[in-house]
Each structure stands twice: as structure tokens, then as C-alpha cells.
Amino acid sequence: MHDETEKMREEADRMITGIIGKVLPGSAVRKALANYEKDRPVRVIALGKAACEMAAAARETLAENISRGLIITKYGHSKGATEGFETVEAGHPVPDENSVLGARKAMELVKEAGAGERILLLISGGGSSLMEMPEAGLTLTDIQMVTKKLLSCGASIQEINKIRKRLSAVKGGKLATLCPQAEIHQIVLSDIIDDDLEQIASGPACEDTTTNEAVREILRKYRISFSPSVMEKLFSETPKHINNVTSEIVGSVRELCRHAADFAGKSGYRPFILSTGLDCEAKEAGKLIASAARTICESSEGCALHTLKRPCALIWGGETVVTVRGRGIGGRNQEMALSAALGIAGMEKVVFFSFGSDGTDGPTDAAGGMVDGYTVSRIREKGLSPERLLEENDSYHALACAGDLIVTGPTGTNVNDVAVLLCR
Amino acid sequence: MHDETEKMREEADRMITGIIGKVLPGSAVRKALANYEKDRPVRVIALGKAACEMAAAARETLAENISRGLIITKYGHSKGATEGFETVEAGHPVPDENSVLGARKAMELVKEAGAGERILLLISGGGSSLMEMPEAGLTLTDIQMVTKKLLSCGASIQEINKIRKRLSAVKGGKLATLCPQAEIHQIVLSDIIDDDLEQIASGPACEDTTTNEAVREILRKYRISFSPSVMEKLFSETPKHINNVTSEIVGSVRELCRHAADFAGKSGYRPFILSTGLDCEAKEAGKLIASAARTICESSEGCALHTLKRPCALIWGGETVVTVRGRGIGGRNQEMALSAALGIAGMEKVVFFSFGSDGTDGPTDAAGGMVDGYTVSRIREKGLSPERLLEENDSYHALACAGDLIVTGPTGTNVNDVAVLLCR
């Protein structure tokens, strides 16, 4: 590998560590609780991939005033016990039995709250799957089937949540309706592109504005349907007026992008945030990003007036989707990186990386991928075809054999993905 | 519609007219012929969608020195006779009987050329389809089937050309091998993203570097195969050493983007050329572009440091692809515009347009589409679903009912597509 590219990869490694450090949930919660009345008892539910860190920060601030605490998080995400909290680990991205257990405990916790009692919800991404109680007449298997079907047909997370809310006894504001006399305050670490409260963790304390027509449109779009019992619930209305909840958003993909820009700037790249709401197909985003890299790198060889000048960093935040057609293993960040690698093959001084701020990308142990102009030849040297691996949605194995996976382990935060193209 | 948006659309209309005016082929050919020896006879073949304009400019410069002239262009693209030239109009994007007639005449014209005689080739896009002679043992139907199959499976134009060259008696340098004693000079108006001479009009006078392995990879990628006679030819080698040809490229997508940037700048937008080599799926490019629009427009409402500032124009050149799944009518520019319209629905002061510089987009009479934040509601007002029309690849009807088609008629040039996002 070219020395300069190698140096850029080391820079990128430091950027990734730095960016994650800036979006950890603890400090965000501490900041949000600064003005929260501390000397009255409060029941706390922390839900999502960042639940432990958020709960720990709440415990630090509210101490013994937490009368009952519940953490519902993903397997492997609770690092030991948190004082004052009971912990349930559950399934993601497909809900499992423990998701139902967590939901039952959460429902008990809020039902017990009397008039004027306080409930604090600490919500982070992943909550849609981690806490789940099927509506009467449905089973967990129904919900798992629906989730798997939607995940594999390329539906966006927004669309999946719109559907799942209808099938759930806790989503779409239904948790909040269990304690109409209590005062709920929610602090939300957003993993949803537009910080839409009803989307984050499928809005357990937020009214659902989804209409029956919108549900119908999603079914039509992906040409799917479900069993009669699921279909019946799909067209049952969810709560539209909830008035015992106040909300505060404390993290978002915008902050993630801003930190990426700051770190890129400190490394001498001119940063441009091009989108904080990426929502297209991962493979196609990779192609488009590679075409931008080619244009930027050609342009300094003469012909450019209005193209972006090197050294520069192009930044996209958001959450792409993968329409699964093959049988490989990967995630949206890895797939985008592999696709981009094909488009920048042979180029010098170009590095692209994309990762999930939560440290996981699809059903893999990687957070994403980091590729350069030599990635494709590294894969071919192993006797593999990067094109075919991409076709097979097998970005994990392609990047693994090139040494191009980003592995951070669970980070404890979840404010979406960020993709960065570095050109020197 | 918001007044400001209406004004932006009028600006955009003027930009489109201006951009096309700058990339017309006549002046490019005149410039290229400035140093061409004028007092010796020369045989001229003008091939492609811009053939008439290029031939007329050659006639103007070389006058009676043109000993024999042949124009091969698309139906409707020859506006009356060009003195000194015989004209054949033929099929595009699928070759027809007239493509074979044109090829026969071109082969005669070059075969007649003796030692030291000069041949001038004026090449523009579309030539791959407009001039075609099946290799011995194949029929035009074989080639039509192959072309249709490749077009509908989402293969890129580069991939299509790699395949078609193998089946042709004139592509991939084979025309040039018919007159090894003559001196060929080609002036090429490029419609290929990276100005690769062997790609433009499938390189009738350019050696073919495609390997059998590359052909095999394309077949694997799209999981397609053809009849035994086609398969046999697919793996027959094409000429690798051609030394009677000199070449000059006179137009390209880079110029197209540069002119778009210039016009945008004159209208008060800060222009950024983000790519001159767009090659991803049209619908996904539209989504990504819309997400950029949302980020730009949110950003001036407070939170942005490194995002692009309004008023700005983001410019992408190149050629997206459409994987046809539905039964509608459209083109890649129209599909990208419709997809972007869904992503910018409801936004003020955002206009996006994309068009083919040749004035045609897919099998429609439109050059592309121009959309704004009201496009989606205009379509819905007509009782149609823009989402469903997009799913059906029916961008033409969606944009038509919104009054959002760009219709220029054939422009006489062909230097690829340009897409422009305007944010005020």
C-alpha cells in the first residue's frame, strides 16, 4: 500500500475513536438532567442500545431518588449491574422472548405509578426490538415474522416501525396510556434521521400519526401481506392524544456528522457535510460516493473550477438500507464500503469509511468498513471476487479478508451511522 | 406554488437552454479541425446522435475536399440533407435494419480507401446502436435480443458495449481493420463518463481491451446467458493492435457540468460539482440528492457549520441506470427527478432537474424532469400515487401530469446527462 494511504488510514482510525467518544450518552443525559427536579422520587426506564450508559448517568445525578429502575438493552450491552436498576437483555434486530419479558416489567413499572408520580424514560435506538409486547390476539412469532419479512424486502426502518407499532401493546404511545395520572419525561438519544420522536424506539410514549392509508401504502409498495390476525391489527388505530409526556432530544446524527467534520478538519481535510439524512440503498450510495472520489481526484489534475478541492472530507450521516438478494453476511455500512471500494479501485490517497455509532452493523461483530484504492486488489489476492461478494451481500467476508473491517465492540451509544470520504 | 419556487423554475429553464447551447457539437468540430490539413481529399463518416451537426461543421471547414460523406444518425435527428453527405437514419437504443444498412455503407466507404488516403470519423454517442453489422453467423435479431436483455437487467452502458462489441463486425476496432492502408482520424464527442475511446459508439476504430474474463463476469453478475451461437461469438477475440488511427476528444460530461456550474453561478447560486461520473441506480441517486437538499435547507435554520450554504447549486454529471421492474414509461433522468421529488416534498425554494444533453431520456419524448417541493402534491391532486408510479418505472406519466417534464426535442449533441439541485 502507498505510504500516504496507510497514513490516511491511521488518521481515519483516530477519527473513528474520537467521533465515538464525543457521542457517548452519559454526558448527554447529565446535561439534560441539569434542570430536572432532583429531590422527588422518580421511576426510571432506560430502553435501547445505550440504556446502560444513560441509566448510569441518571443514577449519578438522581441517586436514591430513583424509586425503581429498569434497564432494557441488547445482549452484550450491559456491562455489569447498575445500582438501583434491574436489567433485561433482549433480541435485536428481531425481538425475542426477553423483549416480551422487558415489556412486561416496564408495563408493571408504569402501571404502579399513581397520580402526580414521576416517570423518566431514557430512550435510545434499538428499543423497537428490545421491548415488545404483542397486542392481544397476536404472538411474538407473528411479530418476528413481520420484522424479518420487512427487513429482507428493503423496507426502511421508518416503514418497519410504522407497521410494528400497530401490532404492539407498548409502542406508538401505548406505554404512556398505562399511567395517565403520572408525569412522564423522556430524554431521547436519537438514532432516527429526522429526530422524529414517534419513530425512536417506536415511540412508547409518543402518539402515532401513522394512518391506515400509510400502512396500506407500505404493504403495496413491497407487495407483501401477512396472516389475517396480523392484518386485522395492522388496521386498528393507535393512541392519537397523549398529554402526560414531555420530551427532550439529546443526541442525533447531526452531532455525529459535526464531530466527524471537526476531527476531519483537525487532520487537515476541508470538511463538507453533504447529508445528515442518507436513506438510500447502501450499494448505490457507495457507487455515488466513489464517483465523487473520482471527480475530486481527477479535478486537481487540471480541469476543475467548481469541484471540491483536495484535501477534503465529504461526510454523509444517516442510515442506508440493504435489499438482501444474496446469502452472505454483512451490514449496511460494510456493504456501502465494499461498493465504494469497487469504485475507487486503483486510486491513491483516497480512504472511505462508514460505521454505526453503536458499534454494530447488521448481524456481524463489525461496526462498519474502511476501504481504499487497494482494497479490491487485496480481496482478489485472496482468490475472491469483490463483485460477486457484493452481489451476495457478503460484505463482511470481503472486508474481513482485506483487513478492512471496523471493529469497535458495542460503544454504548446509538446516534445512527456516519460515512466519510477522505481525499488527499 | 410559492413565488420563489416558481422564479427558481424559470431560472432553471433558462439554465437548461443555456447549457445545451454551450455543448452543441458544431463549434467543437470546427475547433478540432483548425489544424487539420484541408487541401487533401478525405472520406468522412459521421456517426451518432450528433452526426448531422458534426458533419455540417466538417463540410463548412473542408468543403469540396470531402470526397465521400456518410451520416448515420437516429430517426428524427437529420434536419434535412447535408451537402456532400448521404444520410441513413437508424434505431436507438436497440439497433434495427437501418443500423445494418448504415454499417454496410460505412464498411464500403472505408474499404474503398487506398494507401495513404484519409478517413475522418466524427463520432458521437448513440453510435453503438445506430451502426451495426452482426458478425458472420449472427442475425440482427440476435443482437436486438441481447441488447434488450441487457438494458432491462440493469447493466451499465459500458457493460452492454463490452458484450455487443464481440457480436459486431464493425465495433471494437473492426471498422478500422477494413482499411489498414488508410489514415484514420477520429474526432469524438464523448458521451462516456471517463471519455474512454473504446466505449464511445463502441469504438469502431479503437482496439477492444475487453477480455473473455470480463465478458464472463458480466454474464455472471446479471445471471444471464444467450443462445449457443451468441455465446460462441462472445468469446471470440476482437482486434488488439490498431495503428492507423489518431483520435481527439472534443466534448465531455465535464464540460457539461462546468457549463451548468457557470450558469448556476450567474444566477447567484454557489456551484459545487460533486461528480462527473454518476453511474448508480437513478432512483437511489434521487433519494441521496433529496437527502442533501433536506440537510442544506435545515442547516440554515441554525445547526450547521460544515454543510453547504444556501443559495447553492449541487451538480452531478454522468449516466445513472434504471433496473426496470415495472411496466411504465420513463427514462433515467425522469426517474431520478421523480425519486428526488418524493424526498423534497413540501420543501420551499428547492428545485431539482436532470436531463440528457441529447434531448432524449429513455423511450420518451422528454429530455428529463424538473421537480420541486410541490411536485408530489401536484401528482396526488390528479388522483395518482407518485410512489406507485415510481415503483412502476412510470416517471414519464408522473412528471407529465405534474407539468414537470423537460422537453427540448433532439438537441443535436450528446455529452451525457447533468443533474442540478438548486437551493435558495
PDB file of C-alpha atoms in Angstrom, chain A residues 217 220-221 223 254 258 261-262 271-281 284-285 287-288 291-292 294-295 298 303 306-308 316 325 385 387-388 391-392, chain B residues 217 220-221 223 254 258 261-262 271-281 284-285 287-288 291-292 294-295 298 303 306-308 316 325 385 387-388 391-392:
ATOM      1  CA  GLU A 217     -49.173   2.073   1.034  1.00  0.00           C
ATOM      2  CA  ARG A 220     -48.498  -2.190  -1.594  1.00  0.00           C
ATOM      3  CA  LYS A 221     -45.002  -0.804  -2.110  1.00  0.00           C
ATOM      4  CA  ARG A 223     -46.059  -6.262  -2.377  1.00  0.00           C
ATOM      5  CA  ARG A 254     -26.303  15.811  13.087  1.00  0.00           C
ATOM      6  CA  ARG A 258     -20.483  17.620  13.132  1.00  0.00           C
ATOM      7  CA  ALA A 261     -16.302  17.236  10.399  1.00  0.00           C
ATOM      8  CA  ASP A 262     -14.389  18.619  13.381  1.00  0.00           C
ATOM      9  CA  PRO A 271     -14.899  19.045   5.705  1.00  0.00           C
ATOM     10  CA  PHE A 272     -18.232  19.156   3.861  1.00  0.00           C
ATOM     11  CA  ILE A 273     -21.342  17.622   5.425  1.00  0.00           C
ATOM     12  CA  LEU A 274     -23.349  16.621   2.359  1.00  0.00           C
ATOM     13  CA  SER A 275     -26.244  14.908   4.084  1.00  0.00           C
ATOM     14  CA  THR A 276     -27.429  14.079   7.561  1.00  0.00           C
ATOM     15  CA  GLY A 277     -30.348  12.069   6.221  1.00  0.00           C
ATOM     16  CA  LEU A 278     -28.973   9.405   3.904  1.00  0.00           C
ATOM     17  CA  ASP A 279     -31.682   6.793   3.343  1.00  0.00           C
ATOM     18  CA  CYS A 280     -30.975   5.131   0.014  1.00  0.00           C
ATOM     19  CA  GLU A 281     -29.697   1.680  -0.900  1.00  0.00           C
ATOM     20  CA  GLU A 284     -25.844   2.663  -4.629  1.00  0.00           C
ATOM     21  CA  ALA A 285     -24.656   5.201  -2.065  1.00  0.00           C
ATOM     22  CA  LYS A 287     -21.214   3.901  -6.050  1.00  0.00           C
ATOM     23  CA  LEU A 288     -22.200   7.546  -5.861  1.00  0.00           C
ATOM     24  CA  SER A 291     -17.906   8.661  -8.312  1.00  0.00           C
ATOM     25  CA  ALA A 292     -17.448  11.755  -6.156  1.00  0.00           C
ATOM     26  CA  ARG A 294     -13.024  10.026  -8.822  1.00  0.00           C
ATOM     27  CA  THR A 295     -14.222  13.506  -9.718  1.00  0.00           C
ATOM     28  CA  GLU A 298      -9.270  13.912 -11.367  1.00  0.00           C
ATOM     29  CA  CYS A 303      -9.879  20.673 -15.354  1.00  0.00           C
ATOM     30  CA  HIS A 306     -16.154  24.215  -9.155  1.00  0.00           C
ATOM     31  CA  THR A 307     -15.293  20.757  -7.878  1.00  0.00           C
ATOM     32  CA  LEU A 308     -14.315  20.253  -4.253  1.00  0.00           C
ATOM     33  CA  TRP A 316     -22.821  11.693   4.981  1.00  0.00           C
ATOM     34  CA  ARG A 325     -30.632 -10.697  -2.540  1.00  0.00           C
ATOM     35  CA  SER A 385     -14.251 -11.727  -6.396  1.00  0.00           C
ATOM     36  CA  GLU A 387     -18.074  -8.028  -7.284  1.00  0.00           C
ATOM     37  CA  ARG A 388     -19.528 -11.416  -6.527  1.00  0.00           C
ATOM     38  CA  GLU A 391     -23.833  -9.390  -5.218  1.00  0.00           C
ATOM     39  CA  GLU A 392     -24.130 -11.995  -2.474  1.00  0.00           C
TER      40      GLU A 392
ATOM     41  CA  GLU B 217     -18.015 -11.650 -15.203  1.00  0.00           C
ATOM     42  CA  ARG B 220     -22.343 -13.975 -14.033  1.00  0.00           C
ATOM     43  CA  LYS B 221     -23.182 -10.630 -12.454  1.00  0.00           C
ATOM     44  CA  ARG B 223     -27.131 -14.158 -14.169  1.00  0.00           C
ATOM     45  CA  ARG B 254     -17.044  17.506 -17.588  1.00  0.00           C
ATOM     46  CA  ARG B 258     -18.745  23.139 -15.977  1.00  0.00           C
ATOM     47  CA  ALA B 261     -21.860  25.471 -12.795  1.00  0.00           C
ATOM     48  CA  ASP B 262     -21.226  28.649 -14.771  1.00  0.00           C
ATOM     49  CA  PRO B 271     -21.999  25.930  -7.608  1.00  0.00           C
ATOM     50  CA  PHE B 272     -20.418  22.659  -6.466  1.00  0.00           C
ATOM     51  CA  ILE B 273     -19.688  19.896  -8.986  1.00  0.00           C
ATOM     52  CA  LEU B 274     -19.957  16.782  -6.845  1.00  0.00           C
ATOM     53  CA  SER B 275     -19.463  14.167  -9.521  1.00  0.00           C
ATOM     54  CA  THR B 276     -18.863  13.936 -13.242  1.00  0.00           C
ATOM     55  CA  GLY B 277     -19.155  10.170 -13.198  1.00  0.00           C
ATOM     56  CA  LEU B 278     -22.503   9.279 -11.677  1.00  0.00           C
ATOM     57  CA  ASP B 279     -23.242   5.638 -12.504  1.00  0.00           C
ATOM     58  CA  CYS B 280     -25.597   4.336  -9.813  1.00  0.00           C
ATOM     59  CA  GLU B 281     -29.293   3.443  -9.861  1.00  0.00           C
ATOM     60  CA  GLU B 284     -31.272   5.847  -5.371  1.00  0.00           C
ATOM     61  CA  ALA B 285     -29.379   8.860  -6.718  1.00  0.00           C
ATOM     62  CA  LYS B 287     -33.040   9.747  -2.820  1.00  0.00           C
ATOM     63  CA  LEU B 288     -29.499  10.737  -1.978  1.00  0.00           C
ATOM     64  CA  SER B 291     -31.373  13.966   1.451  1.00  0.00           C
ATOM     65  CA  ALA B 292     -28.690  16.515   0.551  1.00  0.00           C
ATOM     66  CA  ARG B 294     -33.026  18.441   3.263  1.00  0.00           C
ATOM     67  CA  THR B 295     -29.675  18.826   5.008  1.00  0.00           C
ATOM     68  CA  GLU B 298     -32.331  22.517   7.580  1.00  0.00           C
ATOM     69  CA  CYS B 303     -27.211  23.989  13.351  1.00  0.00           C
ATOM     70  CA  HIS B 306     -19.757  22.492   7.628  1.00  0.00           C
ATOM     71  CA  THR B 307     -22.829  21.981   5.483  1.00  0.00           C
ATOM     72  CA  LEU B 308     -23.123  23.718   2.120  1.00  0.00           C
ATOM     73  CA  TRP B 316     -23.788  15.741 -10.777  1.00  0.00           C
ATOM     74  CA  ARG B 325     -39.195  -3.718 -12.591  1.00  0.00           C
ATOM     75  CA  SER B 385     -49.693   7.908  -6.338  1.00  0.00           C
ATOM     76  CA  GLU B 387     -44.732   6.242  -5.011  1.00  0.00           C
ATOM     77  CA  ARG B 388     -46.579   3.697  -7.086  1.00  0.00           C
ATOM     78  CA  GLU B 391     -42.323   1.578  -8.430  1.00  0.00           C
ATOM     79  CA  GLU B 392     -43.801   1.005 -11.885  1.00  0.00           C
TER      80      GLU B 392
END
